[in-house]
CSV table of C-alpha atoms in Angstrom, one decimal:
chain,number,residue,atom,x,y,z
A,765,UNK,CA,-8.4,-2.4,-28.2
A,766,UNK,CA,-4.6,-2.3,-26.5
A,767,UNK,CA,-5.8,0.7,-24.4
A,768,UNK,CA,-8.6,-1.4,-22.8
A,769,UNK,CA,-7.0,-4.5,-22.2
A,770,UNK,CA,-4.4,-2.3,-20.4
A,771,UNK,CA,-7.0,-0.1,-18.5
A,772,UNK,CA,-8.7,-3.9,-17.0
A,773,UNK,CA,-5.3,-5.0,-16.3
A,774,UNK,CA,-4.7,-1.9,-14.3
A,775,UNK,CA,-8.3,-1.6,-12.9
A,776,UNK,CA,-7.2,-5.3,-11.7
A,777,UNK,CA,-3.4,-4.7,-10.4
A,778,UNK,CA,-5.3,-1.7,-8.3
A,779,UNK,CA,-8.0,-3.5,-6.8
A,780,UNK,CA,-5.7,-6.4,-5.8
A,781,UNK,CA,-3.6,-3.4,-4.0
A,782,UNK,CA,-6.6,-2.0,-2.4
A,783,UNK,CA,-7.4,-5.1,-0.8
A,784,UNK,CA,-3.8,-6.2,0.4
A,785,UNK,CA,-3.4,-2.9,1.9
A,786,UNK,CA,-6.5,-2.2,3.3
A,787,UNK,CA,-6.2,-5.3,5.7
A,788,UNK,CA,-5.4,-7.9,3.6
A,789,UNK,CA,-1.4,-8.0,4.7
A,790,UNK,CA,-1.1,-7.3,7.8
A,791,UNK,CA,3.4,-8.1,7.8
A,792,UNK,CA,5.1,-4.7,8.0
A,793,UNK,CA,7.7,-6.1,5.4
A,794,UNK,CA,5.2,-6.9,3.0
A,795,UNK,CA,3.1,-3.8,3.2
A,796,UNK,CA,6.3,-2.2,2.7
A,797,UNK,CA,7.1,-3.9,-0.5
A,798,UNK,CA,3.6,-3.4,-2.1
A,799,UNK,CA,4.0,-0.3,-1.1
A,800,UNK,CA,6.6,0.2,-3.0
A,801,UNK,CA,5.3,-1.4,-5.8
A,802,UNK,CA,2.1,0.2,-5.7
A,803,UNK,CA,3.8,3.4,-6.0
A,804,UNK,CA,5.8,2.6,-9.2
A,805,UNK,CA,3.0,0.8,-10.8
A,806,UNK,CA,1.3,4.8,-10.0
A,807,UNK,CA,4.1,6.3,-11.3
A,808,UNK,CA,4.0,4.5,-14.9
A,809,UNK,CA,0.3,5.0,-15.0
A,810,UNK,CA,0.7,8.6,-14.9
A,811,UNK,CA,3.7,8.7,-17.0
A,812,UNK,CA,1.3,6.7,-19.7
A,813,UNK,CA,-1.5,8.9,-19.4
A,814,UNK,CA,0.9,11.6,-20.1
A,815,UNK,CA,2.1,10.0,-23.2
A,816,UNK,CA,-1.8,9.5,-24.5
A,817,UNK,CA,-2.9,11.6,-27.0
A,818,UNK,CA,-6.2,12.2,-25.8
A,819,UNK,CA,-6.2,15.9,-24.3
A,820,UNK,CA,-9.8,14.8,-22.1
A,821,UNK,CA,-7.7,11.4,-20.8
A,822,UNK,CA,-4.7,13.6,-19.6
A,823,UNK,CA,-7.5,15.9,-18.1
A,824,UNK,CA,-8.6,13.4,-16.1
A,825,UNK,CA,-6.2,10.5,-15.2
A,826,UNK,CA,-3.1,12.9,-15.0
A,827,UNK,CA,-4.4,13.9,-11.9
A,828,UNK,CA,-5.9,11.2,-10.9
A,829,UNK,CA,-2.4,9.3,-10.8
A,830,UNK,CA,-0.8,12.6,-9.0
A,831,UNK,CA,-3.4,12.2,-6.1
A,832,UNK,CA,-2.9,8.3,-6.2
A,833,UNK,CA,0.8,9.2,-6.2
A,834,UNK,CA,0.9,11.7,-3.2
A,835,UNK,CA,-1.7,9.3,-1.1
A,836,UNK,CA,0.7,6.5,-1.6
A,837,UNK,CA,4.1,8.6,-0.2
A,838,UNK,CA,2.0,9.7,2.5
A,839,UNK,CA,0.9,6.0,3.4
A,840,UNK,CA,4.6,4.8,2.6
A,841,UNK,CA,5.6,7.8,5.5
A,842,UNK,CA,3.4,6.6,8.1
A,843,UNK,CA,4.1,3.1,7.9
A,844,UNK,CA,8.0,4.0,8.1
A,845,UNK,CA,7.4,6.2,11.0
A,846,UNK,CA,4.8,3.4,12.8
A,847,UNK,CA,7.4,0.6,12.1
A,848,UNK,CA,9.5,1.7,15.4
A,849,UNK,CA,6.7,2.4,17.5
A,850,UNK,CA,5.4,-1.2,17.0
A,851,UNK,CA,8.2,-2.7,17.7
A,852,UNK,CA,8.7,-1.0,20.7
A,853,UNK,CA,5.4,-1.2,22.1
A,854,UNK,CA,5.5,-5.0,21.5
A,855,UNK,CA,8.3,-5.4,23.3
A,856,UNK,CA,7.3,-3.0,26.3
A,857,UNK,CA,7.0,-4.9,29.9
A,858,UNK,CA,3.6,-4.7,30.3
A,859,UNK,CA,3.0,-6.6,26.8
A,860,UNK,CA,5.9,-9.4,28.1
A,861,UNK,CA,3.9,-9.8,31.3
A,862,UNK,CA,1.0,-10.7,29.0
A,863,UNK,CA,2.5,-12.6,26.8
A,864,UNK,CA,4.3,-15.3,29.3
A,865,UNK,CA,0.8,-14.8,31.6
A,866,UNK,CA,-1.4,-16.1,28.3
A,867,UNK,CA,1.3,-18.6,27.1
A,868,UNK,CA,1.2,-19.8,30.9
A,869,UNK,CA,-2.4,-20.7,30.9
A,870,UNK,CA,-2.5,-22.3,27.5
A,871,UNK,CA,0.1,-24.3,28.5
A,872,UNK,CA,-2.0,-25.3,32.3
């Protein structure tokens, strides 16, 4: 009974995740920090999958936390690497131009 009430938390914890950071959150900072999160929240799952002692669960959710492990470094590396290039680009001359141009006729 434990296992289950533990597998619809998690089912839970990672659909809330999906939806934050598939558009949900859209603050660099934030996605950052459920990043984070999401990856130590994969980390225990596949540590506790490990630990079962079902050989056919361990067949099956061991790698499933692996991929869900590797996806989330690789999404944790882009959005480190795209956190410069936003800020540059919105702070780029053509963008300021905009910006006071827009903020100009809302204010007319």
């Amino acid at each position: 009974m434990g296992y289950r009430v533990a597998s619809v938390g998690s089912a839970a914890v990672l659909a809330g995740l999906g939806v934050a950071l598939s558009g949900g959150v859209s603050a660099p900072r934030s996605r950052r920090r459920l990043l984070i999160g999401a990856l130590g929240f994969a980390t225990l799952s596949g540590v506790m999958n490990l630990a079962s002692p079902s050989g056919i669960e361990r067949a099956i959710w061991v790698p499933f936390a692996a991929v869900q492990i590797a996806t989330l470094l690789w999404a944790r590396r882009v959005e480190a690497a795209a956190a410069p290039l936003c800020a540059a680009w919105l702070g780029s001359p053509p963008l300021d131009w905009a910006r006071r141009r827009l903020t100009g006729l809302a204010a007319a």
